[in-house]
Amino acid sequence: MLVYIARKLLQTVPVLLGVWTLVFVLFHYVGGDPAYVLLGRHATAQQVAELRAQEGYDSPLYQQYGRYIGQALKFDFGVSRVTHQPIRKMILNGIGPSLTIMLPSFCVMTALAVAIGLFAAFLRNSRNPLFLWMDKSIVILSVLGMSIAMLAFILFGQYVLAYRMGWFPISGYESEWPDRLRYTALPMLIWIFVNLGYDVRYYRTAFLEEADQDYVRTARAKGLSETRIFSKHVLRNGIVPVLTNVVLQIPMLILGSFLLEDFFSIPGLGGITIDAIRNSDLAVIQAMTTVGSMLFIAGTLATDILYAAFDPRVRLE
Amino acid sequence: MIQATAFGRLSRDHVALTCFLVIIGYALVALLAAGGLIAQSWDAEVARSYAPPSFESIRLMMGTDLLGRSVFYKVVHGARIAMSVGLVSCLISIPVGVVLGGLAGYFGGRLDSMVVWLYTVVSSVPNILLLMGIAFVLGRGLPAIYVALGATSWVAMARVIRGEVMRHKEREYVLAAKSIGAGNWACLFRHILPNVFHFVIIQFSIQFVVAIRSEVVLSFLGLGVQGQPSWGIMIDDSKLELAQGVWWQLAGATAAMFFVILAFNILGDTLRDVLDPRMRSMR
């Protein structure tokens, strides 16, 4: 197992280097001189020269590259030009609000999706026309939900539920605890609804695939009830694709939901990134892209290791 | 041929057929708008500011916006932008993905490791961040969106094609082609790729939805199209209109977006069911 973990870690190195190079090339080379990207076409030569000296854009590219790798390794991205705060501090402060929204919503959404997915698979496997019809409605509702844009969900929630009905505050954030929930309830609700459809369908398919396996036929043959087959056997075996899907989404949870945080003025990582884009704060965008990619790579690594822990065959590959 | 029987089954599926017609309808509207045959001069003032929807004329069917412009015309031109973004990003990502994935899967070895490394790197950057980053440095506008979506979306295509080509390259028909003297290129491009082509169609339907959604979000954030109507910009505008009771701009843009995405989602599902033999059992 240790050998496997070491090998996986080693395999991560070229990917990490590739990502750093990609991000560096994107922000320092593709768009041309970053000073022009930041100041626009109408900047005077003096402004450009000042900014280049200030941000170090005047040194050779390989030196800038070295500096950037150093920043990524030390997790120290300098100071934002717009907010005048250390970017490391901005990112660390943003994790809390992002997770406050995402973690509970994600847990509730996954539990709901697994339950509904399993239920739909159970219905699909029966001969009862009413049950089949119910399964079909679940699928149709999920596809409808998937097809509605998140922006529409947000605007509807903010306008109807918050503004018209007054059930929730329209936007804002509170760092004190019980009060925080009052502000985060609506974004959480919206996030759950936006993502539910996709996962219900995914899990339903996974459970249906399990329901076709031989051991289910055996269980039926020895006279177990359908309820018991699904709640015990199919659920347990079908949990593997569920876990894969869950682990892959974890890095995204820390990054937060960009649109939700923007609309509800939640000071999370997604909100920071969107503000940075609006203010052309290149250093913050670059830092967020770097951190996001590193989180993603860490998430993939964790998935691989978890898999190997659950299934020893994987280690020999 | 799996493709031939699949199209037979598809044409008997009324829901899928309707979805296909809806997509063709959007494409036609987009083409006619691009050709200037319908909804010319979307930026002309047709009525007073914020006139509610009325049945007097087609132009006023969805009311007007702040500047008295027809919301319906803006929706039509938004469809033109959305369809063009979907099409162009697919035209970039599919050839790149098919060629890279095909070569990697067929030749294996070092070439394969390089392609896999390349797409692992690109897919390690969270998609939304990479899209926003590319659109940002290329300087806001439609070309930037094409490039951003093309550069990110070939990954899924390459991954699928690589896996399929690896499964196919040891099959009898490929060995037969080799034994009568077909070279590597002929084997890959003339024999294997046509046999995995249905995955390109499935991927196309998925990619199109991703492209439309991304365009709307990028335009909403101000990174997308400039000076042209887009569903994303319309939704952004309607943020402030709602409090004044002006709902039609939001409704028009979201409804237009909803129907085309719904059609692609259902058609994509059906295509997967009829084209991918491994999914047969799901039906």
Coordinates of C-alpha atoms in Angstrom, one line a residue:
Chain A
M1 CA 0.0 0.0 0.0
L2 CA 2.8 2.4 0.9
V3 CA 4.5 1.6 -2.4
Y4 CA 1.3 2.3 -4.2
I5 CA 0.9 5.7 -2.4
A6 CA 4.5 6.6 -3.2
R7 CA 4.0 5.7 -6.8
K8 CA 0.8 7.8 -7.0
L9 CA 2.6 10.8 -5.4
L10 CA 5.4 10.5 -7.9
Q11 CA 3.0 10.4 -10.8
T12 CA 1.5 13.7 -9.5
V13 CA 4.7 15.6 -9.9
P14 CA 4.6 15.9 -13.7
V15 CA 0.9 16.8 -13.6
L16 CA 1.6 19.5 -11.0
L17 CA 4.5 20.9 -13.1
G18 CA 2.3 20.9 -16.2
V19 CA -0.5 22.7 -14.4
W20 CA 1.9 25.4 -13.1
T21 CA 3.4 25.8 -16.5
L22 CA -0.1 26.0 -18.1
V23 CA -1.3 28.6 -15.6
F24 CA 2.0 30.6 -15.9
V25 CA 1.9 30.6 -19.7
L26 CA -1.8 31.5 -19.7
F27 CA -1.4 34.6 -17.5
H28 CA 2.0 35.8 -18.6
Y29 CA 2.3 34.9 -22.2
V30 CA -1.0 34.2 -24.0
G31 CA -2.6 37.5 -23.3
G32 CA 0.6 39.4 -24.0
D33 CA 2.2 41.7 -21.5
P34 CA 0.2 41.4 -18.3
A35 CA 0.7 45.1 -17.7
Y36 CA -1.3 45.9 -20.8
V37 CA -4.0 43.4 -19.9
L38 CA -4.4 45.1 -16.5
L39 CA -4.2 48.7 -17.6
G40 CA -6.0 48.5 -21.0
R41 CA -5.0 49.9 -24.3
H42 CA -5.2 53.5 -23.3
A43 CA -2.5 53.4 -20.6
T44 CA 0.4 55.8 -20.9
A45 CA 3.9 54.4 -21.3
Q46 CA 4.8 55.6 -17.8
Q47 CA 1.9 53.8 -16.1
V48 CA 2.9 50.6 -17.9
A49 CA 6.5 50.9 -16.9
E50 CA 5.6 51.6 -13.3
L51 CA 3.3 48.6 -13.1
R52 CA 5.8 46.4 -14.7
A53 CA 8.5 47.3 -12.3
Q54 CA 6.1 47.1 -9.3
E55 CA 4.8 43.6 -10.2
G56 CA 8.0 42.3 -11.6
Y57 CA 6.8 41.9 -15.1
D58 CA 9.9 43.5 -16.5
S59 CA 12.2 40.6 -15.5
P60 CA 12.9 37.8 -18.0
L61 CA 10.1 35.2 -18.3
Y62 CA 12.2 32.4 -16.8
Q63 CA 12.8 34.5 -13.6
Q64 CA 9.1 35.2 -13.4
Y65 CA 8.4 31.5 -13.9
G66 CA 10.7 30.6 -11.1
R67 CA 9.1 33.2 -8.8
Y68 CA 5.7 31.9 -9.6
I69 CA 6.7 28.3 -8.8
G70 CA 8.1 29.5 -5.6
Q71 CA 4.9 31.3 -4.7
A72 CA 2.9 28.2 -5.5
L73 CA 5.2 26.0 -3.3
K74 CA 5.2 28.4 -0.4
F75 CA 1.5 29.2 -0.9
D76 CA 2.4 32.9 -0.7
F77 CA 1.0 34.9 -3.7
G78 CA 2.0 38.4 -2.7
V79 CA -0.4 41.3 -2.2
S80 CA -3.5 42.1 -4.2
R81 CA -3.3 45.3 -6.2
V82 CA -7.0 46.0 -5.6
T83 CA -7.8 45.0 -2.0
H84 CA -4.2 45.6 -0.7
Q85 CA -4.4 42.4 1.3
P86 CA -2.1 39.4 1.2
I87 CA -3.7 37.0 -1.3
R88 CA -2.9 34.1 1.0
K89 CA -5.0 35.7 3.7
M90 CA -7.9 36.4 1.3
I91 CA -7.9 32.8 0.2
L92 CA -7.7 31.4 3.7
N93 CA -10.5 33.7 4.8
G94 CA -12.6 32.7 1.9
I95 CA -12.5 28.9 2.6
G96 CA -14.8 29.3 5.7
P97 CA -17.8 31.0 4.0
S98 CA -17.5 28.7 0.9
L99 CA -17.5 25.6 3.1
T100 CA -20.4 26.9 5.2
I101 CA -22.6 26.9 2.2
M102 CA -21.2 23.9 0.3
L103 CA -20.6 21.3 2.9
P104 CA -24.1 21.1 4.4
S105 CA -25.8 21.5 1.0
F106 CA -23.6 18.8 -0.5
C107 CA -24.3 16.4 2.3
V108 CA -28.1 16.9 2.1
M109 CA -28.0 16.8 -1.7
T110 CA -26.1 13.6 -1.8
A111 CA -28.3 11.9 0.8
L112 CA -31.4 13.0 -1.1
A113 CA -30.0 12.0 -4.5
V114 CA -29.0 8.5 -3.2
A115 CA -32.4 8.0 -1.6
I116 CA -34.3 9.1 -4.7
G117 CA -32.0 7.3 -7.1
L118 CA -32.4 4.1 -5.1
F119 CA -36.1 4.5 -4.9
A120 CA -36.4 5.2 -8.7
A121 CA -34.3 2.1 -9.4
F122 CA -36.6 0.1 -7.1
L123 CA -39.7 1.4 -8.9
R124 CA -38.1 0.7 -12.3
N125 CA -37.5 -2.9 -11.4
S126 CA -41.1 -3.7 -10.5
R127 CA -43.9 -4.8 -12.8
N128 CA -46.5 -2.4 -11.4
P129 CA -47.5 0.2 -14.1
L130 CA -48.0 2.8 -11.4
F131 CA -44.5 2.3 -10.1
L132 CA -43.0 2.4 -13.6
W133 CA -44.9 5.7 -14.2
M134 CA -43.5 7.1 -11.0
D135 CA -40.0 6.2 -12.0
K136 CA -40.5 7.9 -15.3
S137 CA -41.8 11.1 -13.6
I138 CA -38.7 11.1 -11.4
V139 CA -36.5 10.9 -14.5
I140 CA -38.4 13.6 -16.3
L141 CA -38.3 15.9 -13.3
S142 CA -34.5 15.4 -13.0
V143 CA -34.0 16.2 -16.7
L144 CA -36.2 19.3 -16.4
G145 CA -34.2 20.4 -13.3
M146 CA -30.9 19.8 -15.1
S147 CA -32.0 21.9 -18.0
I148 CA -32.9 25.0 -16.0
A149 CA -30.0 27.4 -15.8
M150 CA -28.6 28.1 -12.3
L151 CA -29.1 31.8 -13.0
A152 CA -32.8 31.3 -13.3
F153 CA -32.9 29.4 -10.0
I154 CA -31.0 32.1 -8.3
L155 CA -33.0 35.0 -9.7
F156 CA -36.3 33.2 -8.9
G157 CA -35.2 32.4 -5.4
Q158 CA -33.9 35.9 -4.7
Y159 CA -36.9 37.7 -6.2
V160 CA -39.8 35.5 -5.2
L161 CA -38.7 33.8 -2.0
A162 CA -36.6 36.6 -0.6
Y163 CA -37.9 39.8 -2.0
R164 CA -41.6 39.1 -2.5
M165 CA -42.3 36.6 0.3
G166 CA -39.6 37.9 2.6
W167 CA -38.8 34.4 3.8
F168 CA -35.1 34.9 3.5
P169 CA -32.7 38.0 3.5
I170 CA -32.0 39.0 -0.1
S171 CA -28.3 38.8 0.3
G172 CA -25.5 39.2 2.8
Y173 CA -23.5 37.3 5.2
E174 CA -23.0 37.1 9.0
S175 CA -20.0 35.6 10.7
E176 CA -21.7 35.0 14.0
W177 CA -23.1 31.4 14.1
P178 CA -26.8 31.0 14.5
D179 CA -27.3 34.2 12.4
R180 CA -25.1 32.9 9.7
L181 CA -27.6 30.2 8.9
R182 CA -30.4 32.8 8.2
Y183 CA -28.3 34.2 5.3
T184 CA -27.0 30.9 4.0
A185 CA -30.3 29.1 3.9
L186 CA -31.5 30.3 0.5
P187 CA -28.2 29.8 -1.3
M188 CA -28.0 26.3 0.2
L189 CA -31.5 25.5 -1.0
I190 CA -30.8 26.7 -4.5
W191 CA -27.6 24.8 -4.7
I192 CA -29.4 21.6 -3.7
F193 CA -32.1 22.0 -6.3
V194 CA -29.6 22.9 -9.1
N195 CA -27.5 19.8 -8.5
L196 CA -30.1 17.3 -7.5
G197 CA -31.4 16.3 -10.9
Y198 CA -28.0 15.4 -12.3
D199 CA -27.0 13.2 -9.3
V200 CA -30.4 11.5 -9.1
R201 CA -30.1 10.3 -12.6
Y202 CA -26.5 9.3 -12.2
Y203 CA -27.2 7.3 -9.1
R204 CA -30.4 5.7 -10.5
T205 CA -28.4 4.4 -13.4
A206 CA -25.7 3.1 -11.1
F207 CA -28.2 1.3 -8.9
L208 CA -30.0 -0.1 -12.0
E209 CA -26.8 -1.5 -13.2
E210 CA -26.3 -3.3 -9.8
A211 CA -29.9 -4.6 -9.9
D212 CA -28.9 -6.5 -13.1
Q213 CA -26.2 -8.5 -11.4
D214 CA -26.3 -12.2 -10.6
Y215 CA -26.2 -11.8 -6.9
V216 CA -29.5 -9.9 -7.1
R217 CA -31.1 -12.8 -8.9
T218 CA -29.7 -15.2 -6.3
A219 CA -31.2 -13.0 -3.5
R220 CA -34.5 -13.0 -5.3
A221 CA -34.4 -16.8 -5.9
K222 CA -33.9 -17.4 -2.2
G223 CA -37.0 -15.4 -1.5
L224 CA -35.8 -12.1 -0.2
S225 CA -38.3 -9.3 -0.5
E226 CA -37.6 -6.5 -3.1
T227 CA -37.4 -3.9 -0.4
R228 CA -34.7 -5.9 1.4
I229 CA -32.8 -6.6 -1.8
F230 CA -32.6 -2.9 -2.6
S231 CA -32.1 -1.5 0.8
K232 CA -29.4 -4.0 1.7
H233 CA -27.7 -5.5 -1.3
V234 CA -28.1 -3.0 -4.2
L235 CA -27.4 0.0 -1.9
R236 CA -24.2 -1.5 -0.5
N237 CA -22.7 -2.5 -3.8
G238 CA -23.9 0.5 -5.7
I239 CA -22.2 2.8 -3.2
V240 CA -18.9 2.6 -5.1
P241 CA -19.9 4.8 -8.0
V242 CA -21.6 7.1 -5.5
L243 CA -18.3 7.4 -3.6
T244 CA -16.4 8.1 -6.8
N245 CA -18.7 10.9 -7.7
V246 CA -18.6 12.3 -4.2
V247 CA -14.9 12.4 -3.8
L248 CA -14.4 14.0 -7.2
Q249 CA -16.7 16.8 -6.2
I250 CA -14.9 17.6 -2.9
P251 CA -12.3 20.0 -4.3
M252 CA -15.1 21.9 -6.0
L253 CA -16.8 22.3 -2.6
I254 CA -13.8 24.3 -1.2
L255 CA -13.8 26.5 -4.3
G256 CA -17.5 27.3 -3.6
S257 CA -20.2 28.2 -6.1
F258 CA -19.1 31.2 -8.1
L259 CA -22.5 32.5 -9.1
L260 CA -24.2 31.8 -5.8
E261 CA -21.5 33.6 -3.8
D262 CA -21.6 36.5 -6.2
F263 CA -25.4 37.0 -6.1
F264 CA -25.7 36.6 -2.3
S265 CA -22.6 38.6 -1.5
I266 CA -21.0 35.7 0.4
P267 CA -17.2 36.4 0.9
G268 CA -16.1 32.9 -0.2
L269 CA -13.5 31.8 -2.7
G270 CA -16.0 31.9 -5.6
G271 CA -17.0 35.4 -4.7
I272 CA -13.4 36.5 -4.4
T273 CA -12.6 35.1 -7.9
I274 CA -15.6 36.9 -9.5
D275 CA -14.7 40.2 -7.8
A276 CA -11.1 39.7 -9.1
I277 CA -12.4 39.2 -12.6
R278 CA -14.6 42.3 -12.4
N279 CA -11.7 44.4 -11.0
S280 CA -9.1 42.8 -13.4
D281 CA -7.1 41.6 -10.4
L282 CA -4.7 39.3 -12.3
A283 CA -2.7 38.2 -9.3
V284 CA -5.8 36.9 -7.5
I285 CA -7.2 35.2 -10.5
Q286 CA -3.9 33.5 -11.1
A287 CA -3.6 32.5 -7.4
M288 CA -7.1 31.1 -7.4
T289 CA -6.5 29.1 -10.6
T290 CA -3.3 27.7 -9.1
V291 CA -4.9 26.8 -5.7
G292 CA -8.0 25.4 -7.4
S293 CA -5.9 23.1 -9.6
M294 CA -3.8 22.0 -6.7
L295 CA -7.0 21.1 -4.8
F296 CA -8.3 19.2 -7.7
I297 CA -5.0 17.2 -8.1
A298 CA -5.1 16.5 -4.3
G299 CA -8.7 15.3 -4.7
T300 CA -7.8 12.9 -7.5
L301 CA -4.9 11.6 -5.5
A302 CA -7.2 11.0 -2.5
T303 CA -9.7 9.1 -4.8
D304 CA -7.0 6.8 -6.1
I305 CA -5.7 6.1 -2.6
L306 CA -9.3 5.5 -1.3
Y307 CA -9.9 3.1 -4.2
A308 CA -6.8 1.1 -3.4
A309 CA -7.8 1.0 0.2
F310 CA -11.2 -0.4 -0.6
D311 CA -10.1 -2.7 -3.5
P312 CA -6.7 -4.4 -3.2
R313 CA -6.7 -5.3 -6.9
V314 CA -6.2 -1.7 -7.8
R315 CA -2.8 -1.6 -6.2
L316 CA -1.3 -4.2 -8.6
E317 CA -2.2 -2.3 -11.7
Chain B
M1 CA -23.6 -1.2 -38.7
I2 CA -24.5 0.0 -35.3
Q3 CA -25.1 3.5 -36.7
A4 CA -27.7 2.4 -39.3
T5 CA -29.9 0.4 -36.8
A6 CA -29.5 3.2 -34.3
F7 CA -31.0 5.8 -36.7
G8 CA -33.9 3.4 -37.4
R9 CA -34.6 3.2 -33.7
L10 CA -34.2 6.9 -33.2
S11 CA -36.7 7.8 -35.9
R12 CA -39.3 5.7 -34.2
D13 CA -38.8 7.6 -30.9
H14 CA -41.2 10.5 -31.0
V15 CA -39.8 12.4 -28.1
A16 CA -36.2 12.2 -29.4
L17 CA -37.4 13.2 -32.8
T18 CA -39.2 16.2 -31.4
C19 CA -36.1 17.3 -29.6
F20 CA -34.1 16.9 -32.8
L21 CA -36.6 19.1 -34.6
V22 CA -36.4 21.7 -31.8
I23 CA -32.6 21.8 -32.2
I24 CA -33.0 22.1 -36.0
G25 CA -35.4 25.0 -35.4
Y26 CA -33.0 26.8 -33.2
A27 CA -30.3 26.3 -35.8
L28 CA -32.5 27.7 -38.5
V29 CA -33.5 30.7 -36.4
A30 CA -29.8 31.3 -35.7
L31 CA -28.9 31.0 -39.4
L32 CA -31.7 33.3 -40.6
A33 CA -30.8 35.9 -37.9
A34 CA -27.1 35.6 -39.0
G35 CA -28.1 36.1 -42.6
G36 CA -30.2 39.2 -41.6
L37 CA -33.4 37.6 -42.9
I38 CA -35.3 37.8 -39.6
A39 CA -35.1 40.1 -36.6
Q40 CA -32.9 42.7 -38.4
S41 CA -31.8 45.7 -36.4
W42 CA -32.4 44.2 -32.9
D43 CA -31.0 47.5 -31.5
A44 CA -33.8 49.6 -33.0
E45 CA -36.3 51.3 -30.7
V46 CA -39.6 49.7 -31.3
A47 CA -41.7 51.0 -28.5
R48 CA -41.5 52.8 -25.2
S49 CA -39.1 51.6 -22.5
Y50 CA -40.3 48.5 -20.7
A51 CA -43.4 47.9 -22.7
P52 CA -45.0 44.7 -21.4
P53 CA -45.5 41.7 -23.8
S54 CA -48.5 42.1 -26.1
F55 CA -49.9 40.3 -29.1
E56 CA -50.0 43.4 -31.4
S57 CA -46.9 42.3 -33.3
I58 CA -44.2 39.7 -33.3
R59 CA -41.7 42.3 -32.2
L60 CA -43.6 43.1 -29.0
M61 CA -44.4 39.5 -28.2
M62 CA -41.9 39.5 -25.4
G63 CA -42.1 43.2 -24.6
T64 CA -39.3 45.7 -24.7
D65 CA -36.2 46.4 -22.6
L66 CA -34.9 49.6 -20.9
L67 CA -34.1 51.2 -24.3
G68 CA -37.3 50.2 -25.9
R69 CA -35.7 47.4 -28.0
S70 CA -37.6 44.2 -28.8
V71 CA -36.8 41.5 -26.3
F72 CA -37.9 38.9 -28.8
Y73 CA -35.3 40.1 -31.3
K74 CA -32.7 40.0 -28.6
V75 CA -33.7 36.4 -27.7
V76 CA -33.3 35.5 -31.4
H77 CA -29.9 37.0 -31.6
G78 CA -29.0 35.4 -28.3
A79 CA -29.8 32.1 -30.0
R80 CA -27.5 33.0 -32.9
I81 CA -24.6 33.6 -30.4
A82 CA -25.4 30.5 -28.4
M83 CA -25.6 28.2 -31.4
S84 CA -22.5 29.7 -32.9
V85 CA -20.6 29.2 -29.7
G86 CA -21.8 25.6 -29.5
L87 CA -20.9 24.8 -33.1
V88 CA -17.5 26.5 -33.2
S89 CA -16.3 25.1 -29.9
C90 CA -17.3 21.6 -31.2
L91 CA -15.6 22.2 -34.5
I92 CA -12.4 23.0 -32.5
S93 CA -12.6 20.3 -29.9
I94 CA -13.8 17.3 -31.9
P95 CA -11.0 17.2 -34.5
V96 CA -8.4 17.9 -31.8
G97 CA -9.9 15.3 -29.5
V98 CA -10.4 12.6 -32.1
V99 CA -6.9 12.9 -33.6
L100 CA -5.1 13.1 -30.3
G101 CA -7.2 10.4 -28.7
G102 CA -7.0 8.2 -31.7
L103 CA -3.2 8.5 -32.1
A104 CA -2.7 7.9 -28.3
G105 CA -4.9 4.9 -28.2
Y106 CA -3.6 3.3 -31.4
F107 CA 0.2 3.9 -31.0
G108 CA 0.4 3.7 -27.2
G109 CA 3.8 4.0 -25.7
R110 CA 5.4 7.4 -25.3
L111 CA 2.9 9.2 -27.5
D112 CA 0.1 7.9 -25.3
S113 CA 1.8 9.0 -22.1
M114 CA 2.3 12.4 -23.6
V115 CA -1.4 12.8 -24.7
V116 CA -2.6 11.5 -21.3
W117 CA -0.3 13.9 -19.5
L118 CA -1.6 16.8 -21.6
Y119 CA -5.2 16.1 -21.0
T120 CA -4.6 15.3 -17.3
V121 CA -3.0 18.7 -17.0
V122 CA -5.8 20.6 -18.8
S123 CA -8.5 18.8 -16.8
S124 CA -6.8 19.4 -13.5
V125 CA -7.5 23.1 -13.8
P126 CA -11.2 23.5 -12.7
N127 CA -13.1 24.1 -15.8
I128 CA -14.8 27.3 -14.8
L129 CA -11.5 28.8 -13.7
L130 CA -9.7 27.9 -16.9
L131 CA -12.6 29.3 -19.0
M132 CA -12.6 32.5 -17.1
G133 CA -8.8 32.8 -17.2
I134 CA -8.6 32.3 -20.9
A135 CA -11.5 34.6 -21.7
F136 CA -9.9 37.2 -19.3
V137 CA -6.4 37.2 -20.8
L138 CA -7.7 37.1 -24.4
G139 CA -9.7 40.2 -23.7
R140 CA -13.5 39.7 -23.5
G141 CA -15.4 38.9 -26.7
L142 CA -16.8 36.1 -28.9
P143 CA -13.4 34.9 -30.3
A144 CA -12.1 34.5 -26.7
I145 CA -15.1 32.3 -25.8
Y146 CA -14.5 30.1 -28.9
V147 CA -10.9 29.6 -28.0
A148 CA -11.6 29.1 -24.3
L149 CA -14.2 26.4 -24.9
G150 CA -12.3 24.8 -27.7
A151 CA -9.2 24.6 -25.5
T152 CA -11.0 23.0 -22.6
S153 CA -13.5 20.7 -24.2
W154 CA -11.3 18.5 -26.4
V155 CA -10.3 16.6 -23.2
A156 CA -13.5 14.6 -22.8
M157 CA -13.4 13.7 -26.5
A158 CA -9.8 12.6 -26.5
R159 CA -10.4 10.5 -23.4
V160 CA -13.4 8.6 -24.8
I161 CA -11.8 8.1 -28.3
R162 CA -8.5 6.9 -26.7
G163 CA -10.3 4.3 -24.7
E164 CA -12.4 3.1 -27.6
V165 CA -9.5 2.9 -30.0
M166 CA -7.6 0.8 -27.5
R167 CA -10.5 -1.6 -27.3
H168 CA -10.8 -1.8 -31.0
K169 CA -7.2 -2.1 -32.1
E170 CA -6.9 -5.9 -31.3
R171 CA -10.2 -6.8 -32.9
E172 CA -10.3 -9.3 -35.8
Y173 CA -11.3 -6.7 -38.4
V174 CA -8.3 -4.6 -37.6
L175 CA -6.0 -7.7 -37.7
A176 CA -7.6 -8.6 -41.0
A177 CA -7.0 -5.2 -42.5
K178 CA -3.4 -5.4 -41.3
S179 CA -2.9 -8.9 -42.8
I180 CA -3.9 -7.7 -46.2
G181 CA -1.3 -5.0 -45.9
A182 CA -3.1 -1.9 -44.5
G183 CA -0.7 0.5 -42.9
N184 CA -1.2 2.1 -39.5
W185 CA -2.8 5.2 -40.8
A186 CA -5.3 3.2 -42.9
C187 CA -6.1 1.0 -39.9
L188 CA -6.7 4.0 -37.6
F189 CA -8.5 6.4 -39.9
R190 CA -10.2 4.2 -42.4
H191 CA -11.1 1.2 -40.2
I192 CA -11.2 2.0 -36.4
L193 CA -12.3 5.6 -36.3
P194 CA -15.5 5.1 -38.4
N195 CA -16.4 2.3 -36.0
V196 CA -16.2 4.5 -33.0
F197 CA -17.7 7.5 -34.7
H198 CA -20.9 7.2 -32.7
F199 CA -19.1 8.4 -29.6
V200 CA -18.3 11.6 -31.4
I201 CA -22.0 12.2 -31.9
I202 CA -22.8 11.5 -28.3
Q203 CA -20.0 13.8 -27.2
F204 CA -21.2 16.4 -29.6
S205 CA -24.6 16.5 -27.9
I206 CA -22.9 16.8 -24.4
Q207 CA -20.4 19.4 -25.5
F208 CA -23.0 21.6 -27.1
V209 CA -24.9 22.0 -23.8
V210 CA -21.7 22.7 -21.9
A211 CA -20.8 25.4 -24.5
I212 CA -24.2 27.1 -24.4
R213 CA -24.2 27.1 -20.6
S214 CA -20.6 28.4 -20.4
E215 CA -21.3 31.2 -22.9
V216 CA -24.2 32.4 -20.8
V217 CA -22.2 32.4 -17.6
L218 CA -19.2 34.1 -19.2
S219 CA -21.4 36.7 -20.8
F220 CA -23.2 37.2 -17.6
L221 CA -19.9 37.9 -15.9
G222 CA -19.0 40.4 -18.6
L223 CA -16.3 38.2 -20.1
G224 CA -18.4 37.2 -23.1
V225 CA -19.8 38.9 -26.1
Q226 CA -19.6 42.6 -26.2
G227 CA -22.1 44.9 -27.9
Q228 CA -24.3 42.0 -29.0
P229 CA -27.3 40.5 -27.3
S230 CA -26.6 37.3 -25.4
W231 CA -28.9 35.4 -23.1
G232 CA -26.3 35.9 -20.3
I233 CA -26.2 39.6 -20.7
M234 CA -30.1 39.7 -20.8
I235 CA -30.2 37.8 -17.6
D236 CA -27.6 40.1 -16.1
D237 CA -29.7 43.1 -17.1
S238 CA -32.9 41.6 -15.7
K239 CA -31.3 41.4 -12.2
L240 CA -32.3 45.0 -11.5
E241 CA -35.5 45.0 -13.6
L242 CA -37.2 42.3 -11.5
A243 CA -37.8 44.7 -8.5
Q244 CA -39.7 47.0 -10.9
G245 CA -41.9 44.1 -12.0
V246 CA -40.2 43.7 -15.4
W247 CA -40.0 40.0 -15.7
W248 CA -40.2 39.5 -19.5
Q249 CA -36.5 39.9 -20.4
L250 CA -35.5 37.2 -17.8
A251 CA -38.4 35.0 -18.8
G252 CA -37.5 35.2 -22.6
A253 CA -33.8 34.5 -22.1
T254 CA -34.2 31.7 -19.6
A255 CA -37.1 30.0 -21.6
A256 CA -35.0 30.1 -24.8
M257 CA -32.1 28.6 -23.0
F258 CA -34.2 26.0 -21.2
F259 CA -35.8 24.5 -24.3
V260 CA -32.6 24.1 -26.3
I261 CA -30.7 22.6 -23.4
L262 CA -33.7 20.3 -22.6
A263 CA -33.8 19.2 -26.2
F264 CA -30.0 18.5 -26.2
N265 CA -30.2 16.6 -22.9
I266 CA -33.0 14.3 -24.0
L267 CA -31.6 13.8 -27.5
G268 CA -28.2 13.1 -25.9
D269 CA -29.7 10.5 -23.6
T270 CA -31.5 8.8 -26.4
L271 CA -28.4 8.8 -28.6
R272 CA -26.4 7.2 -25.8
D273 CA -29.1 4.6 -25.4
V274 CA -29.3 3.6 -29.0
L275 CA -25.6 4.0 -29.9
D276 CA -23.7 2.7 -26.9
P277 CA -24.2 -1.0 -26.6
R278 CA -23.0 -1.0 -23.0
M279 CA -26.0 1.2 -22.1
R280 CA -28.6 -1.0 -23.7
S281 CA -29.5 -2.8 -20.5
M282 CA -30.6 0.6 -19.0
R283 CA -33.6 0.9 -21.1

